[in-house]
Amino acid sequence: MLKAEKERVILDARALMGEEPLIRKRVLMQCMEMLTVGRKDIASVHIRELEQLLQKEGNKELCLPYRWKARKEYGQLVLFREGMEEAGKEEGLAEIPVFLGSGVCRIEVPGLGMVDFSVLEKGELPIFWRKPQIISEKTYTEWLDYDRITKALVFRTRKPGDYLTIKDLCRKKLKKFMIEEKIPKNERESLYVLAEGSHIVWVPGRRISEYYKITEQTKYILKVQLGGSFKCQKE
């Protein structure tokens, strides 16, 4: 199970150690990429240190770049900013990372509930992929071009500079889009969107960015499902 709070990420240490080494390294790198906003000064040596920490018995702690720390405790690996752990708990959720190292993931998003992600080959996709699939009042599925996603995905509230791509891949500011969609101002501040950097991939219930829509050239699909039922851990 994965959890993300402001200034803190929690990983299931036992589940992570059960993954293949390559997947484990990828998940750890995605964590560090998310927490440090890029990989500058984050090297393979830091990933090795995190793996060594996972293998140690008892509760242990490790210092990382940018005043981040890693702590193994009670079967969890906790990544947090030095001196900010308690503040992060009080202020609540900010960014919720999507870790796809094993190809599937489940997270809980404020206002949306449980959201499931899975990576599929295009041949596995239902023939009705061209339109959003309404399964029930409590379940909603979208299909995205996974080939076009090159950075870490997060669910978060809006930030200055956010944009979507619309017709002919022209950019539209997220703020303008929300105004045009008549989303109340108080809701704009709390609405969680799926983002890749400043590029908004999906505004739940509203729109997918044109850039991430499936095409004839798409090879891999990212399925995003609200109200889904599968678990992130391998059975």
CSV table of C-alpha atoms in Angstrom, one decimal:
chain,number,residue,atom,x,y,z
A,1,MET,CA,0.0,0.0,0.0
A,2,LEU,CA,1.2,3.5,-0.8
A,3,LYS,CA,0.3,6.7,1.0
A,4,ALA,CA,1.3,10.3,0.3
A,5,GLU,CA,0.8,13.3,2.6
A,6,LYS,CA,2.4,16.7,2.4
A,7,GLU,CA,6.1,16.4,2.9
A,8,ARG,CA,5.8,12.6,3.5
A,9,VAL,CA,5.5,9.4,1.5
A,10,ILE,CA,4.8,6.0,3.0
A,11,LEU,CA,5.7,2.7,1.3
A,12,ASP,CA,4.9,-0.8,2.4
A,13,ALA,CA,8.5,-2.1,3.0
A,14,ARG,CA,7.5,-5.8,2.9
A,15,ALA,CA,5.6,-5.5,-0.4
A,16,LEU,CA,8.4,-3.5,-1.9
A,17,MET,CA,11.0,-6.1,-1.0
A,18,GLY,CA,8.8,-8.7,-2.6
A,19,GLU,CA,9.1,-6.9,-6.0
A,20,GLU,CA,11.7,-7.7,-8.7
A,21,PRO,CA,14.9,-5.6,-8.1
A,22,LEU,CA,14.3,-3.5,-11.3
A,23,ILE,CA,10.7,-2.6,-10.3
A,24,ARG,CA,11.8,-1.8,-6.7
A,25,LYS,CA,14.5,0.6,-8.0
A,26,ARG,CA,12.0,2.2,-10.3
A,27,VAL,CA,9.5,2.8,-7.5
A,28,LEU,CA,12.2,4.3,-5.3
A,29,MET,CA,13.5,6.5,-8.0
A,30,GLN,CA,9.9,7.7,-8.7
A,31,CYS,CA,9.5,8.5,-5.0
A,32,MET,CA,12.7,10.6,-5.0
A,33,GLU,CA,11.8,12.3,-8.3
A,34,MET,CA,8.5,13.3,-6.8
A,35,LEU,CA,9.9,14.5,-3.5
A,36,THR,CA,12.8,16.5,-5.0
A,37,VAL,CA,11.0,17.8,-8.1
A,38,GLY,CA,13.4,16.1,-10.6
A,39,ARG,CA,16.4,13.8,-10.2
A,40,LYS,CA,19.2,16.4,-9.9
A,41,ASP,CA,21.8,15.1,-7.4
A,42,ILE,CA,19.7,11.9,-6.9
A,43,ALA,CA,22.0,9.1,-8.0
A,44,SER,CA,22.0,5.3,-8.0
A,45,VAL,CA,24.0,5.4,-4.8
A,46,HIS,CA,21.0,6.9,-3.0
A,47,ILE,CA,18.7,4.2,-4.4
A,48,ARG,CA,21.2,1.5,-3.2
A,49,GLU,CA,21.2,3.1,0.2
A,50,LEU,CA,17.4,3.0,0.3
A,51,GLU,CA,17.5,-0.7,-0.7
A,52,GLN,CA,20.0,-1.4,2.0
A,53,LEU,CA,17.8,0.3,4.5
A,54,LEU,CA,14.9,-1.9,3.5
A,55,GLN,CA,17.0,-5.0,4.2
A,56,LYS,CA,18.1,-4.0,7.7
A,57,GLU,CA,16.4,-5.4,10.8
A,58,GLY,CA,14.6,-3.1,13.2
A,59,ASN,CA,13.9,0.6,12.9
A,60,LYS,CA,16.6,2.5,11.0
A,61,GLU,CA,17.0,6.0,9.5
A,62,LEU,CA,18.9,7.4,6.5
A,63,CYS,CA,19.8,11.0,5.4
A,64,LEU,CA,19.1,11.9,1.8
A,65,PRO,CA,19.7,15.0,-0.4
A,66,TYR,CA,17.6,18.2,0.0
A,67,ARG,CA,17.1,17.6,3.7
A,68,TRP,CA,15.0,14.5,3.1
A,69,LYS,CA,15.2,11.5,5.3
A,70,ALA,CA,14.2,7.8,5.0
A,71,ARG,CA,13.0,5.8,8.0
A,72,LYS,CA,12.2,2.2,8.2
A,73,GLU,CA,9.7,1.5,11.0
A,74,TYR,CA,7.0,-1.1,11.7
A,75,GLY,CA,7.1,-2.6,8.2
A,76,GLN,CA,7.0,0.7,6.5
A,77,LEU,CA,9.5,2.9,4.6
A,78,VAL,CA,8.7,6.6,5.4
A,79,LEU,CA,10.3,9.4,3.3
A,80,PHE,CA,10.0,12.8,4.9
A,81,ARG,CA,11.6,16.2,5.0
A,82,GLU,CA,13.8,16.9,8.0
A,83,GLY,CA,11.9,19.0,10.6
A,84,MET,CA,8.7,19.0,8.6
A,85,GLU,CA,7.1,15.7,9.4
A,86,GLU,CA,4.7,17.0,12.0
A,87,ALA,CA,3.8,20.0,10.0
A,88,GLY,CA,3.0,17.7,7.1
A,89,LYS,CA,0.7,15.7,9.2
A,90,GLU,CA,-1.2,18.8,10.4
A,91,GLU,CA,-1.6,20.4,6.9
A,92,GLY,CA,-2.9,17.2,5.3
A,93,LEU,CA,-2.7,16.0,1.7
A,94,ALA,CA,-1.0,18.1,-1.0
A,95,GLU,CA,0.3,15.9,-3.9
A,96,ILE,CA,-0.6,12.3,-4.3
A,97,PRO,CA,2.0,10.4,-6.4
A,98,VAL,CA,1.0,7.6,-8.8
A,99,PHE,CA,3.6,4.8,-8.7
A,100,LEU,CA,3.4,2.5,-11.7
A,101,GLY,CA,6.6,0.5,-11.2
A,102,SER,CA,4.6,-2.8,-11.1
A,103,GLY,CA,2.1,-1.7,-13.7
A,104,VAL,CA,-0.8,-1.3,-11.2
A,105,CYS,CA,-1.5,1.0,-8.3
A,106,ARG,CA,-4.4,2.1,-6.1
A,107,ILE,CA,-4.6,5.5,-4.3
A,108,GLU,CA,-7.2,7.4,-2.4
A,109,VAL,CA,-7.9,11.0,-3.7
A,110,PRO,CA,-9.9,13.6,-1.8
A,111,GLY,CA,-13.3,14.1,-3.5
A,112,LEU,CA,-12.8,11.1,-5.8
A,113,GLY,CA,-12.4,8.2,-3.5
A,114,MET,CA,-10.4,5.2,-4.6
A,115,VAL,CA,-8.6,5.4,-8.0
A,116,ASP,CA,-7.1,2.4,-9.7
A,117,PHE,CA,-4.4,2.5,-12.4
A,118,SER,CA,-3.3,-0.3,-14.6
A,119,VAL,CA,-1.1,-0.5,-17.7
A,120,LEU,CA,-2.4,-2.6,-20.6
A,121,GLU,CA,-1.3,-3.4,-24.1
A,122,LYS,CA,-3.6,-1.9,-26.7
A,123,GLY,CA,-4.8,-5.3,-27.8
A,124,GLU,CA,-6.3,-5.8,-24.3
A,125,LEU,CA,-8.4,-2.7,-24.6
A,126,PRO,CA,-12.2,-3.0,-25.1
A,127,ILE,CA,-13.4,-2.0,-28.6
A,128,PHE,CA,-15.5,0.9,-27.2
A,129,TRP,CA,-12.3,2.8,-25.9
A,130,ARG,CA,-13.1,5.9,-28.0
A,131,LYS,CA,-15.6,7.1,-25.5
A,132,PRO,CA,-15.5,7.3,-21.7
A,133,GLN,CA,-16.9,4.1,-20.2
A,134,ILE,CA,-19.7,4.6,-17.7
A,135,ILE,CA,-19.9,1.4,-15.8
A,136,SER,CA,-22.2,2.5,-13.0
A,137,GLU,CA,-23.0,5.6,-10.9
A,138,LYS,CA,-20.1,4.8,-8.7
A,139,THR,CA,-17.6,3.7,-11.3
A,140,TYR,CA,-16.0,5.7,-14.2
A,141,THR,CA,-13.1,4.6,-16.4
A,142,GLU,CA,-10.8,6.6,-18.7
A,143,TRP,CA,-8.1,5.3,-21.2
A,144,LEU,CA,-4.9,7.3,-21.7
A,145,ASP,CA,-1.9,7.0,-24.1
A,146,TYR,CA,0.7,5.6,-21.7
A,147,ASP,CA,3.4,6.0,-24.4
A,148,ARG,CA,3.2,9.7,-24.0
A,149,ILE,CA,3.7,9.8,-20.3
A,150,THR,CA,7.4,10.3,-19.6
A,151,LYS,CA,7.4,11.9,-16.1
A,152,ALA,CA,5.9,11.0,-12.7
A,153,LEU,CA,2.1,11.4,-12.5
A,154,VAL,CA,0.4,13.1,-9.5
A,155,PHE,CA,-3.0,13.9,-8.3
A,156,ARG,CA,-3.0,17.5,-6.9
A,157,THR,CA,-4.8,20.8,-6.8
A,158,ARG,CA,-4.1,23.4,-9.4
A,159,LYS,CA,-0.9,25.5,-9.6
A,160,PRO,CA,0.1,28.6,-11.6
A,161,GLY,CA,1.1,27.6,-15.1
A,162,ASP,CA,-1.1,24.6,-15.3
A,163,TYR,CA,-2.5,23.9,-18.8
A,164,LEU,CA,-4.4,21.4,-20.9
A,165,THR,CA,-4.0,20.7,-24.6
A,166,ILE,CA,-7.2,21.1,-26.7
A,167,LYS,CA,-8.0,20.9,-30.4
A,168,ASP,CA,-4.9,20.8,-32.7
A,169,LEU,CA,-2.8,20.4,-29.5
A,170,CYS,CA,-3.2,24.1,-28.6
A,171,ARG,CA,-2.7,25.0,-25.0
A,172,LYS,CA,-5.4,26.3,-22.7
A,173,LYS,CA,-4.7,27.5,-19.1
A,174,LEU,CA,-6.4,25.4,-16.5
A,175,LYS,CA,-7.7,28.5,-14.8
A,176,LYS,CA,-9.5,29.6,-18.1
A,177,PHE,CA,-10.8,26.1,-18.6
A,178,MET,CA,-12.3,26.0,-15.1
A,179,ILE,CA,-14.0,29.4,-15.6
A,180,GLU,CA,-15.4,28.2,-19.0
A,181,GLU,CA,-16.7,25.1,-17.3
A,182,LYS,CA,-18.4,27.2,-14.7
A,183,ILE,CA,-16.6,25.4,-11.8
A,184,PRO,CA,-17.3,27.5,-8.7
A,185,LYS,CA,-14.2,29.4,-7.4
A,186,ASN,CA,-14.2,27.6,-4.0
A,187,GLU,CA,-14.3,24.2,-5.8
A,188,ARG,CA,-11.4,25.2,-8.2
A,189,GLU,CA,-9.0,25.4,-5.2
A,190,SER,CA,-9.9,22.0,-3.9
A,191,LEU,CA,-10.5,20.0,-7.1
A,192,TYR,CA,-7.8,17.3,-7.6
A,193,VAL,CA,-6.5,16.9,-11.2
A,194,LEU,CA,-4.1,14.3,-12.7
A,195,ALA,CA,-0.9,16.1,-13.8
A,196,GLU,CA,2.4,15.4,-15.5
A,197,GLY,CA,4.4,18.4,-14.4
A,198,SER,CA,2.4,21.5,-15.5
A,199,HIS,CA,0.5,19.5,-18.1
A,200,ILE,CA,-2.9,18.5,-16.8
A,201,VAL,CA,-3.6,15.0,-18.1
A,202,TRP,CA,-7.2,14.7,-16.8
A,203,VAL,CA,-9.7,16.9,-15.0
A,204,PRO,CA,-12.0,14.2,-13.5
A,205,GLY,CA,-15.5,14.3,-14.8
A,206,ARG,CA,-14.6,17.1,-17.2
A,207,ARG,CA,-11.9,16.5,-19.8
A,208,ILE,CA,-8.9,14.5,-20.9
A,209,SER,CA,-6.0,16.6,-22.4
A,210,GLU,CA,-6.0,15.9,-26.2
A,211,TYR,CA,-2.3,15.1,-26.0
A,212,TYR,CA,-3.0,11.9,-24.0
A,213,LYS,CA,-5.8,10.5,-26.0
A,214,ILE,CA,-5.3,7.2,-27.6
A,215,THR,CA,-4.4,7.1,-31.3
A,216,GLU,CA,-3.7,4.4,-33.9
A,217,GLN,CA,0.0,4.6,-33.0
A,218,THR,CA,-0.6,3.9,-29.3
A,219,LYS,CA,1.0,0.7,-28.0
A,220,TYR,CA,0.3,0.9,-24.3
A,221,ILE,CA,-2.7,2.2,-22.5
A,222,LEU,CA,-3.1,3.6,-19.0
A,223,LYS,CA,-6.5,2.6,-17.5
A,224,VAL,CA,-7.7,5.0,-14.8
A,225,GLN,CA,-10.8,3.8,-12.9
A,226,LEU,CA,-12.8,5.5,-10.2
A,227,GLY,CA,-14.4,3.1,-7.8
A,228,GLY,CA,-12.4,0.2,-9.0
A,229,SER,CA,-11.8,-3.0,-7.1
A,230,PHE,CA,-8.2,-4.3,-7.7
A,231,LYS,CA,-5.4,-3.9,-5.2
A,232,CYS,CA,-1.9,-2.5,-5.7
A,233,GLN,CA,-0.2,-5.4,-4.1
A,234,LYS,CA,0.5,-8.7,-5.9
A,235,GLU,CA,-1.6,-11.6,-4.6
